[in-house]
Coordinates of C-alpha atoms in Angstrom, one line a residue:
Chain A
M910 CA 80.6 -26.3 -24.2
S911 CA 77.3 -24.5 -23.8
T912 CA 73.5 -25.3 -23.9
T913 CA 70.8 -23.7 -25.0
M914 CA 67.4 -26.0 -25.4
T915 CA 64.6 -24.9 -27.9
Q916 CA 60.8 -25.9 -27.0
L917 CA 59.0 -27.4 -30.5
S918 CA 55.7 -28.3 -29.0
P919 CA 54.8 -28.9 -25.3
N920 CA 56.8 -32.5 -25.2
V921 CA 59.5 -32.2 -27.9
I922 CA 63.0 -30.0 -27.0
L923 CA 66.1 -29.6 -29.6
A924 CA 69.5 -29.4 -27.4
P925 CA 72.5 -28.0 -29.6
I926 CA 75.5 -28.8 -28.2
A927 CA 78.8 -27.7 -28.6
G928 CA 82.7 -28.3 -28.2
R929 CA 83.8 -31.0 -26.6
F930 CA 81.1 -33.4 -24.8
D931 CA 82.9 -34.8 -21.9
A932 CA 82.9 -35.5 -18.5
H933 CA 82.8 -30.7 -18.4
Q934 CA 79.9 -31.0 -19.7
V935 CA 78.1 -34.1 -19.0
P936 CA 76.4 -32.3 -15.2
K937 CA 74.8 -28.9 -16.7
V938 CA 73.6 -31.0 -20.1
Q939 CA 72.8 -34.1 -17.7
K940 CA 70.6 -31.2 -15.6
E941 CA 68.5 -29.3 -18.4
I942 CA 67.4 -32.4 -19.7
D943 CA 66.2 -33.6 -16.6
S944 CA 64.4 -30.8 -15.9
A945 CA 62.9 -30.7 -19.9
L946 CA 61.4 -34.0 -19.4
A947 CA 60.1 -33.5 -15.5
S948 CA 58.0 -31.1 -17.0
G949 CA 56.3 -33.4 -19.6
V950 CA 59.0 -33.2 -23.1
N951 CA 59.5 -36.7 -24.2
T952 CA 61.5 -36.4 -27.0
V953 CA 64.5 -35.3 -26.9
I954 CA 66.5 -34.5 -30.2
M955 CA 70.9 -33.8 -29.6
D956 CA 72.2 -31.6 -32.0
L957 CA 75.4 -33.0 -32.6
G958 CA 76.4 -30.4 -35.3
E959 CA 79.3 -28.7 -33.7
V960 CA 80.5 -31.4 -31.3
N961 CA 84.2 -32.4 -31.9
F962 CA 84.9 -35.0 -29.2
V963 CA 82.3 -37.2 -27.3
D964 CA 84.1 -39.4 -24.3
S965 CA 82.4 -42.5 -22.2
S966 CA 80.3 -39.9 -20.0
A967 CA 78.9 -37.9 -22.7
L968 CA 77.9 -41.5 -24.4
A969 CA 76.3 -43.3 -20.9
V970 CA 74.2 -39.4 -20.5
M971 CA 73.1 -40.2 -23.9
V972 CA 72.0 -43.5 -23.1
R973 CA 70.6 -42.4 -19.9
T974 CA 68.2 -39.6 -21.8
M975 CA 67.4 -42.7 -24.6
K976 CA 66.3 -44.4 -21.9
H977 CA 64.5 -42.0 -19.7
C978 CA 62.6 -41.3 -23.0
R979 CA 61.3 -44.3 -24.2
E980 CA 59.0 -44.8 -20.8
R981 CA 57.7 -41.4 -21.0
G982 CA 56.4 -43.3 -24.6
G983 CA 58.9 -40.7 -26.1
E984 CA 62.4 -40.9 -27.9
L985 CA 66.3 -39.9 -28.6
I986 CA 66.8 -38.5 -32.0
L987 CA 70.7 -37.5 -32.7
C988 CA 71.7 -35.5 -35.3
G989 CA 75.0 -34.1 -37.2
L990 CA 77.4 -36.1 -36.0
R991 CA 80.7 -35.2 -37.2
Q992 CA 83.5 -37.4 -38.5
P993 CA 85.7 -37.5 -34.9
V994 CA 82.4 -38.1 -33.4
R995 CA 80.8 -40.7 -35.8
I996 CA 84.2 -42.7 -36.0
I997 CA 83.9 -43.7 -32.0
F998 CA 80.0 -44.1 -32.8
E999 CA 80.6 -46.7 -34.8
L1000 CA 83.7 -48.4 -33.3
T1001 CA 81.8 -48.6 -30.2
R1002 CA 78.4 -49.9 -32.2
M1003 CA 76.7 -46.9 -31.0
D1004 CA 75.2 -45.7 -34.0
K1005 CA 72.8 -49.1 -34.1
A1006 CA 72.1 -48.1 -30.2
F1007 CA 70.2 -44.6 -31.4
R1008 CA 68.3 -42.9 -34.4
I1009 CA 70.6 -41.0 -36.0
F1010 CA 70.0 -37.9 -38.8
D1011 CA 72.4 -36.4 -40.9
D1012 CA 71.1 -32.7 -39.9
V1013 CA 68.2 -31.3 -37.8
N1014 CA 66.2 -30.0 -40.6
A1015 CA 65.9 -34.1 -40.9
A1016 CA 65.4 -35.1 -37.2
R1017 CA 63.0 -32.0 -37.0
G1018 CA 61.2 -33.9 -40.2
A1019 CA 60.8 -37.6 -38.0
V1020 CA 58.9 -36.1 -35.3
G1021 CA 56.8 -33.9 -37.7
M1022 CA 58.2 -30.3 -36.2
Chain B
M513 CA 83.3 0.2 38.0
A514 CA 85.2 2.9 37.4
L515 CA 88.0 2.0 35.2
Q516 CA 90.5 4.1 33.0
V517 CA 91.2 3.4 29.2
G518 CA 95.2 2.8 28.3
V519 CA 95.5 5.2 25.1
T520 CA 94.7 3.6 22.0
G521 CA 97.3 2.3 20.3
A522 CA 98.1 2.6 16.0
K523 CA 95.0 1.2 14.1
T524 CA 96.1 -1.8 12.8
R525 CA 94.2 -1.3 9.5
S526 CA 96.8 -3.1 7.7
T527 CA 95.4 -6.4 9.1
A528 CA 91.4 -6.1 9.1
C529 CA 90.2 -9.3 8.9
S530 CA 89.1 -10.2 5.9
M531 CA 87.0 -13.8 7.3
N532 CA 84.3 -11.7 9.4
E533 CA 85.5 -13.3 12.3
H534 CA 82.8 -13.3 14.7
I535 CA 83.4 -11.8 18.4
L536 CA 81.6 -11.8 21.5
V537 CA 82.1 -8.7 23.4
V538 CA 80.5 -9.0 27.6
E539 CA 81.3 -6.3 29.1
D540 CA 79.2 -3.8 31.6
D541 CA 80.5 -1.0 31.3
D542 CA 79.2 0.2 28.2
S543 CA 82.0 3.1 27.3
L544 CA 84.1 0.9 26.9
R545 CA 82.5 -2.2 25.8
D546 CA 81.9 0.8 22.6
W547 CA 84.5 1.4 22.4
I548 CA 85.6 -2.3 22.1
E549 CA 83.1 -2.8 19.5
F550 CA 83.6 0.3 17.4
E551 CA 87.7 -0.6 17.2
L552 CA 86.9 -4.5 16.2
G553 CA 84.1 -3.5 14.2
F554 CA 86.2 -0.8 12.3
D555 CA 89.2 -4.4 11.5
G556 CA 86.1 -6.0 10.1
Y557 CA 84.8 -7.8 12.7
R558 CA 81.4 -9.4 13.6
V559 CA 81.2 -7.7 17.3
S560 CA 78.2 -9.3 19.2
Q561 CA 77.3 -7.4 22.7
A562 CA 76.4 -8.4 26.7
S563 CA 76.2 -6.4 29.1
D564 CA 75.4 -8.8 32.2
G565 CA 75.9 -12.4 33.0
A566 CA 72.4 -13.3 31.9
S567 CA 72.4 -12.3 28.7
A568 CA 75.9 -13.3 27.7
I569 CA 74.2 -17.0 28.6
A570 CA 71.3 -16.6 27.4
F571 CA 73.3 -15.7 23.8
V572 CA 75.9 -18.1 23.8
D573 CA 72.4 -20.6 24.2
S574 CA 71.2 -19.7 20.6
R575 CA 74.5 -21.9 19.4
P576 CA 75.3 -18.6 18.0
T577 CA 78.7 -19.5 14.9
L578 CA 81.1 -17.9 17.3
D579 CA 85.2 -17.0 17.0
L580 CA 86.2 -15.3 20.0
I581 CA 84.7 -14.2 23.3
L582 CA 86.1 -11.4 25.1
L583 CA 84.8 -11.9 29.0
D584 CA 84.7 -9.0 31.9
V585 CA 85.4 -10.6 35.3
Q586 CA 83.1 -8.4 37.7
L587 CA 79.5 -9.0 36.1
P588 CA 76.5 -7.9 37.4
G589 CA 74.2 -11.0 38.9
M590 CA 76.6 -13.5 37.3
D591 CA 81.1 -13.4 37.5
G592 CA 82.9 -14.3 34.4
F593 CA 83.9 -17.6 35.3
Q594 CA 80.6 -18.6 36.3
I595 CA 80.0 -17.6 32.3
C596 CA 83.1 -19.2 31.3
D597 CA 82.0 -22.5 33.1
H598 CA 78.7 -22.4 31.4
I599 CA 80.6 -22.2 28.2
Q600 CA 82.7 -25.5 28.8
Q601 CA 79.8 -27.6 29.1
L602 CA 78.3 -26.4 25.3
P603 CA 80.1 -29.1 23.0
D604 CA 80.0 -26.1 19.6
M605 CA 81.7 -23.6 22.5
V606 CA 84.5 -25.1 23.7
A607 CA 86.8 -24.6 21.6
V608 CA 86.0 -21.6 21.1
P609 CA 88.8 -18.8 22.6
V610 CA 88.0 -16.6 26.1
I611 CA 89.9 -13.8 26.5
F612 CA 89.2 -12.3 30.0
L613 CA 89.7 -8.8 31.0
T614 CA 89.1 -7.8 34.1
A615 CA 90.8 -5.2 36.5
R616 CA 91.7 -7.8 39.4
A617 CA 95.0 -8.7 38.4
S618 CA 96.7 -10.8 41.1
L619 CA 97.6 -14.0 40.7
D620 CA 95.2 -15.3 42.4
D621 CA 92.3 -14.0 39.7
K622 CA 94.8 -14.7 36.9
L623 CA 94.3 -18.7 37.7
S624 CA 90.8 -19.1 38.5
G625 CA 90.4 -17.3 35.1
F626 CA 93.0 -19.4 33.1
A627 CA 91.2 -22.7 35.6
A628 CA 87.9 -21.2 34.2
G629 CA 89.0 -21.9 30.7
A630 CA 90.6 -18.9 29.9
V631 CA 93.0 -19.1 26.9
D632 CA 94.3 -14.7 27.4
Y633 CA 93.9 -12.9 30.0
L634 CA 94.1 -8.7 29.3
T635 CA 94.1 -6.5 33.3
K636 CA 92.2 -3.0 32.4
P637 CA 93.0 -0.6 31.6
F638 CA 94.7 -2.6 28.3
K639 CA 96.2 -0.3 25.0
M640 CA 93.5 -1.3 22.5
A641 CA 97.0 -2.1 20.2
E642 CA 97.3 -5.4 22.6
L643 CA 93.8 -6.2 23.0
K644 CA 94.0 -6.6 19.1
A645 CA 97.5 -8.9 19.0
R646 CA 95.7 -11.2 21.4
I647 CA 93.3 -11.6 19.5
Q648 CA 94.0 -12.3 16.3
A649 CA 97.4 -14.1 17.7
L650 CA 94.5 -16.5 18.7
L651 CA 92.4 -16.8 16.1
R652 CA 95.6 -17.7 13.5
S653 CA 96.6 -20.6 16.1
K654 CA 92.5 -21.7 15.4
E655 CA 92.8 -21.3 12.3
R656 CA 96.5 -23.5 12.3
Q657 CA 94.5 -26.2 14.3
R658 CA 92.1 -25.9 11.7
S659 CA 94.6 -26.2 8.8
V660 CA 95.9 -29.1 10.7
G661 CA 92.7 -31.2 10.7
R662 CA 92.1 -30.6 7.4
Q663 CA 96.1 -32.1 6.9
E664 CA 95.3 -35.4 8.7
E665 CA 91.4 -35.8 7.1
H666 CA 93.2 -35.1 4.0
A667 CA 96.2 -38.1 4.6
Q668 CA 93.4 -40.2 6.4
R669 CA 92.0 -40.3 2.5
D670 CA 95.1 -40.8 0.7
K671 CA 96.0 -43.2 2.6
E672 CA 92.3 -45.1 2.6
M673 CA 92.5 -44.1 -1.5
A674 CA 96.2 -46.1 -1.5
E675 CA 94.5 -48.9 0.3
A676 CA 91.7 -48.9 -2.7
A677 CA 94.3 -48.5 -5.1
M678 CA 96.5 -51.6 -3.8
I679 CA 93.1 -53.8 -4.4
Q680 CA 92.4 -52.8 -7.9
Q681 CA 95.2 -53.7 -8.8
A682 CA 95.5 -56.9 -7.0
L683 CA 91.9 -58.3 -8.5
M684 CA 93.8 -57.5 -12.0
S685 CA 94.8 -60.8 -13.2
C686 CA 97.7 -61.4 -16.2
A687 CA 98.3 -65.2 -14.9
L688 CA 99.6 -67.3 -18.2
N689 CA 100.1 -70.7 -15.4
G690 CA 102.3 -72.8 -18.4
I691 CA 99.9 -71.7 -21.2
T692 CA 102.3 -71.9 -24.7
G693 CA 103.0 -70.5 -27.4
V694 CA 102.1 -66.6 -26.5
E695 CA 103.9 -64.1 -25.1
V696 CA 101.6 -61.5 -22.8
F697 CA 101.9 -58.5 -21.1
A698 CA 99.3 -56.8 -19.3
D699 CA 99.3 -52.7 -17.0
C700 CA 96.1 -50.9 -15.7
R701 CA 97.3 -47.0 -14.8
P702 CA 94.4 -45.0 -13.9
A703 CA 94.2 -41.4 -14.0
R704 CA 93.6 -40.8 -10.9
T705 CA 94.7 -43.1 -7.9
V706 CA 91.7 -45.7 -8.6
G707 CA 89.9 -46.0 -11.5
G708 CA 87.0 -47.9 -14.3
D709 CA 89.4 -50.1 -15.6
L710 CA 89.7 -53.6 -15.6
Y711 CA 92.0 -56.8 -17.0
D712 CA 91.6 -60.2 -16.0
I713 CA 93.6 -62.5 -17.5
Y714 CA 93.5 -66.3 -16.2
V715 CA 93.5 -70.1 -17.7
R716 CA 90.4 -71.8 -18.1
P717 CA 89.7 -75.0 -16.7
D718 CA 89.2 -76.4 -20.8
G719 CA 92.8 -74.6 -21.0
R720 CA 91.9 -72.2 -23.2
L721 CA 93.6 -68.6 -21.6
N722 CA 90.3 -66.1 -20.5
V723 CA 91.6 -62.6 -21.7
V724 CA 88.9 -59.5 -20.0
E725 CA 89.4 -56.0 -20.6
A726 CA 87.2 -53.3 -19.6
D727 CA 86.1 -50.0 -19.1
V728 CA 83.4 -48.4 -16.7
S729 CA 82.2 -45.8 -17.8
G730 CA 83.7 -42.0 -16.1
K731 CA 86.2 -43.1 -13.6
G732 CA 87.9 -42.2 -10.5
M733 CA 86.1 -43.7 -7.0
A734 CA 82.5 -44.1 -8.6
A735 CA 83.7 -45.8 -11.5
A736 CA 86.4 -48.1 -9.8
M737 CA 83.2 -49.8 -7.7
V738 CA 81.7 -50.1 -10.6
T739 CA 84.5 -52.4 -11.4
S740 CA 84.1 -54.7 -9.2
E741 CA 81.2 -56.1 -10.1
V742 CA 81.6 -56.0 -13.3
R743 CA 85.2 -58.5 -12.9
T744 CA 82.7 -60.7 -10.3
V745 CA 80.3 -61.4 -12.4
L746 CA 82.3 -61.5 -15.2
R747 CA 84.3 -64.7 -13.8
E748 CA 81.1 -66.0 -13.1
V749 CA 79.3 -66.4 -16.0
S750 CA 82.8 -66.9 -17.8
R751 CA 82.9 -70.4 -15.6
M752 CA 79.2 -71.1 -16.8
L753 CA 79.7 -70.6 -20.3
A754 CA 82.3 -71.2 -22.7
A755 CA 82.2 -68.4 -25.8
P756 CA 82.8 -65.4 -25.3
G757 CA 79.8 -64.4 -27.5
A758 CA 77.4 -65.8 -24.9
V759 CA 79.7 -64.5 -21.4
M760 CA 78.9 -60.9 -23.4
A761 CA 75.3 -61.3 -23.2
L762 CA 74.6 -62.9 -19.8
T763 CA 77.2 -60.4 -17.7
N764 CA 74.7 -57.4 -19.7
S765 CA 71.7 -58.9 -18.6
R766 CA 72.8 -59.7 -15.2
L767 CA 74.4 -56.1 -14.7
Y768 CA 71.7 -54.0 -17.1
D769 CA 69.8 -53.8 -13.8
D770 CA 73.0 -52.0 -11.7
L771 CA 74.4 -50.4 -14.5
S772 CA 70.7 -47.9 -15.3
N773 CA 70.2 -47.2 -11.9
V774 CA 73.7 -45.6 -12.1
N775 CA 74.4 -44.6 -15.5
K776 CA 76.7 -46.1 -16.4
L777 CA 78.3 -48.3 -19.5
V778 CA 80.4 -50.8 -20.0
T779 CA 82.5 -52.0 -22.6
I780 CA 84.2 -54.9 -22.9
F781 CA 86.7 -56.8 -24.6
A782 CA 86.4 -60.5 -24.0
G783 CA 87.9 -63.8 -25.8
F784 CA 89.5 -66.6 -25.4
Y785 CA 93.1 -68.1 -26.7
A786 CA 93.1 -71.7 -27.4
P787 CA 97.0 -73.4 -27.5
A788 CA 95.9 -75.8 -29.5
T789 CA 94.5 -74.3 -32.2
R790 CA 95.9 -71.1 -32.2
T791 CA 93.3 -69.3 -32.3
F792 CA 91.9 -66.1 -30.6
V793 CA 87.7 -66.0 -30.6
Y794 CA 86.8 -62.8 -28.7
A795 CA 84.0 -61.2 -28.5
N796 CA 84.0 -56.7 -28.5
A797 CA 81.2 -55.4 -26.2
G798 CA 82.0 -51.4 -28.0
H799 CA 85.7 -51.2 -26.5
S800 CA 87.7 -48.7 -28.5
V801 CA 90.3 -50.2 -29.8
A802 CA 91.3 -53.4 -29.9
V803 CA 94.4 -54.2 -32.7
Y804 CA 95.4 -57.1 -34.7
R805 CA 98.7 -57.1 -35.9
P806 CA 99.3 -60.1 -38.2
A807 CA 103.1 -61.2 -38.2
E808 CA 102.3 -59.9 -42.9
G809 CA 100.4 -57.4 -43.3
S810 CA 98.7 -54.6 -41.2
A811 CA 97.7 -52.7 -38.2
Q812 CA 94.2 -52.9 -38.5
I813 CA 91.8 -52.3 -36.2
L814 CA 89.3 -55.3 -34.2
E815 CA 85.8 -53.6 -34.3
A816 CA 82.9 -53.3 -31.9
T817 CA 80.4 -57.3 -32.6
G818 CA 78.0 -55.7 -30.1
L819 CA 77.0 -52.3 -28.2
P820 CA 78.3 -51.3 -24.9
L821 CA 76.8 -53.9 -21.7
G822 CA 74.0 -51.0 -20.2
I823 CA 72.5 -50.1 -23.0
F824 CA 70.0 -53.0 -24.0
D825 CA 68.5 -55.5 -21.2
T826 CA 69.3 -58.0 -23.7
A827 CA 71.8 -57.7 -26.8
D828 CA 73.7 -59.8 -28.8
F829 CA 77.5 -59.8 -29.3
E830 CA 78.9 -61.7 -32.7
E831 CA 82.2 -63.5 -32.8
R832 CA 85.2 -63.4 -34.5
I833 CA 88.1 -65.2 -34.8
V834 CA 91.9 -64.2 -35.6
R835 CA 95.1 -66.2 -35.9
L836 CA 97.3 -65.6 -33.2
A837 CA 100.6 -67.7 -34.4
S838 CA 104.3 -67.1 -34.6
D839 CA 104.6 -62.5 -34.6
D840 CA 100.8 -62.4 -35.0
L841 CA 100.5 -59.2 -32.4
L842 CA 97.2 -58.5 -30.7
V843 CA 97.1 -55.0 -28.9
I844 CA 93.6 -54.6 -26.2
C845 CA 93.9 -50.5 -25.0
S846 CA 91.4 -48.9 -23.9
D847 CA 90.3 -45.0 -24.8
G848 CA 92.9 -42.9 -23.0
F849 CA 95.1 -44.3 -25.3
P850 CA 93.6 -43.0 -28.7
E851 CA 92.3 -40.3 -27.1
A852 CA 94.5 -38.6 -25.2
A853 CA 94.5 -35.3 -26.3
N854 CA 97.5 -32.3 -26.1
H855 CA 97.4 -28.6 -25.0
D856 CA 95.6 -27.9 -28.8
G857 CA 93.1 -29.9 -27.9
D858 CA 94.0 -33.0 -31.2
L859 CA 94.0 -36.6 -29.9
Y860 CA 96.4 -38.9 -30.1
G861 CA 94.1 -40.9 -32.2
Y862 CA 93.9 -43.9 -34.5
D863 CA 95.9 -43.4 -37.3
R864 CA 98.7 -42.7 -34.6
L865 CA 98.4 -45.6 -32.8
L866 CA 98.2 -47.8 -35.4
Q867 CA 101.6 -47.0 -37.5
A868 CA 103.0 -47.4 -33.9
I869 CA 101.9 -50.7 -33.3
D870 CA 103.3 -51.7 -36.8
A871 CA 106.0 -50.3 -36.0
L872 CA 106.4 -51.9 -33.0
H873 CA 105.3 -54.8 -33.9
T874 CA 108.4 -57.4 -34.1
R875 CA 109.5 -56.1 -30.2
P876 CA 108.9 -57.5 -27.2
V877 CA 105.1 -57.2 -25.4
Q878 CA 106.3 -55.3 -22.8
E879 CA 108.6 -53.2 -24.6
I880 CA 105.4 -52.5 -27.2
A881 CA 103.4 -51.8 -24.2
A882 CA 105.7 -49.3 -22.6
T883 CA 106.7 -48.1 -25.7
L884 CA 103.4 -46.8 -26.4
A885 CA 102.6 -46.0 -23.0
H886 CA 105.6 -44.0 -23.4
E887 CA 104.0 -41.8 -26.9
V888 CA 101.2 -41.4 -25.4
T889 CA 102.5 -39.6 -23.1
E890 CA 104.7 -37.8 -25.1
F891 CA 102.1 -36.6 -27.8
A892 CA 100.1 -35.2 -24.2
A893 CA 102.9 -33.4 -23.0
G894 CA 102.5 -31.5 -20.1
C895 CA 98.4 -32.2 -20.1
E896 CA 97.3 -34.3 -16.7
Q897 CA 96.1 -37.6 -17.7
S898 CA 92.8 -36.9 -18.2
D899 CA 91.0 -41.0 -18.5
D900 CA 92.4 -44.4 -17.4
Q901 CA 95.0 -46.1 -20.0
T902 CA 94.9 -50.0 -19.7
I903 CA 96.6 -51.7 -22.2
I904 CA 97.3 -55.7 -23.4
V905 CA 99.7 -57.1 -25.6
I906 CA 99.3 -60.9 -26.9
K907 CA 102.1 -61.8 -29.1
G908 CA 102.5 -65.1 -30.7
K909 CA 106.0 -66.9 -29.9
E910 CA 107.6 -69.4 -32.2

């Protein structure tokens, strides 16, 4: 249920998320990402490797993060989607909205980290 | 002013006040004032002191948060009645109970004290136990009043929410107006009094049945406010456009800015049933989950044909067609069905839902909806319903 964001470079952070990514966890994640964006970050790698469920408020915070990153010339990258989460993404077509990588290393590679 | 104080009664430590209520003691007799402060402080009250009228007035004028005032009547400069009058003029002090402490014990004195706004009167010499008991009684009744106030506030809020729920329900329509060839049933059960789900079923001017189910991310009042805008825009756009994919695309661009501003997404399943051809053409904007169960065959998920609304300002939505002839079944559930969780955190899930629909497909539409709702509730036994649950069941008739 916790996130410990790691700064990979002045404008890239890695945000690992675990457990149920739902309305209980969303405010904390959103706050941490917002403060990172305020300090000059424009690219967020969200590692969902330990997430077993995402609800609509979590999808909404991902979309919000994606929009804010783009406004700053960066992007939101997702990685490590497990099967139940991948199914939700495919059913809602959200897999078409994000750049998604199999794991953290592939995601880091994509932004040269 | 010479006075004799009574013997201290048993110390009431067990009733020590935990909330640190704040008491002002206005008394010109230094030793009596110190003694009261010591005793009340020992019981856990926060005590402030004043030894004459002017400093008492200065203190209350500084707008402290006070719970009770002990006021001597005979004070140098200004008497207790005048101070009490002054306190009654201060809007945030008027509700603070005042106990007069005085050696003057005539009936007239007492009456003038009550006339000045005192709520209690204690004649010197008094017993400390009695003073404490009176203080506690007054503070308790103050707390009771506060809790009555809170209950009234809650009752008012509940009343407003109930009204909002009635309006939200009334705005959900399931009007077939003579459409033949299908049985339709729709139901919406918000997780709270109001919710982020909606359905809207009505006959279009072209004679087709307009079927919409939508889910605004989040729940409760905030999501409910967005649902009324979604319904309004969808209705208006559906009047202008005759294809569900186009309706979805225009609705998305109309809603995009508002949805972005409030960080909401909306999933929508929208389709038109044409009695003439017994077909159902639909577009699915990320809505999970619509299930089609043909008369012969097995239940299958109708996957999204586009993204939820609110992600991109322009988006395309493909259309698909299914047949809705005799005994073909379409069940559109909001994610509150497959995502209902039990105590172990397991979800009801898509597989159980598909199996249940397969098992129920010969039943009447209302029974299918009721049984699915029952099964999901049973599965999540004892767990609070965490998301809105909306269901539309459409079935082709003979």
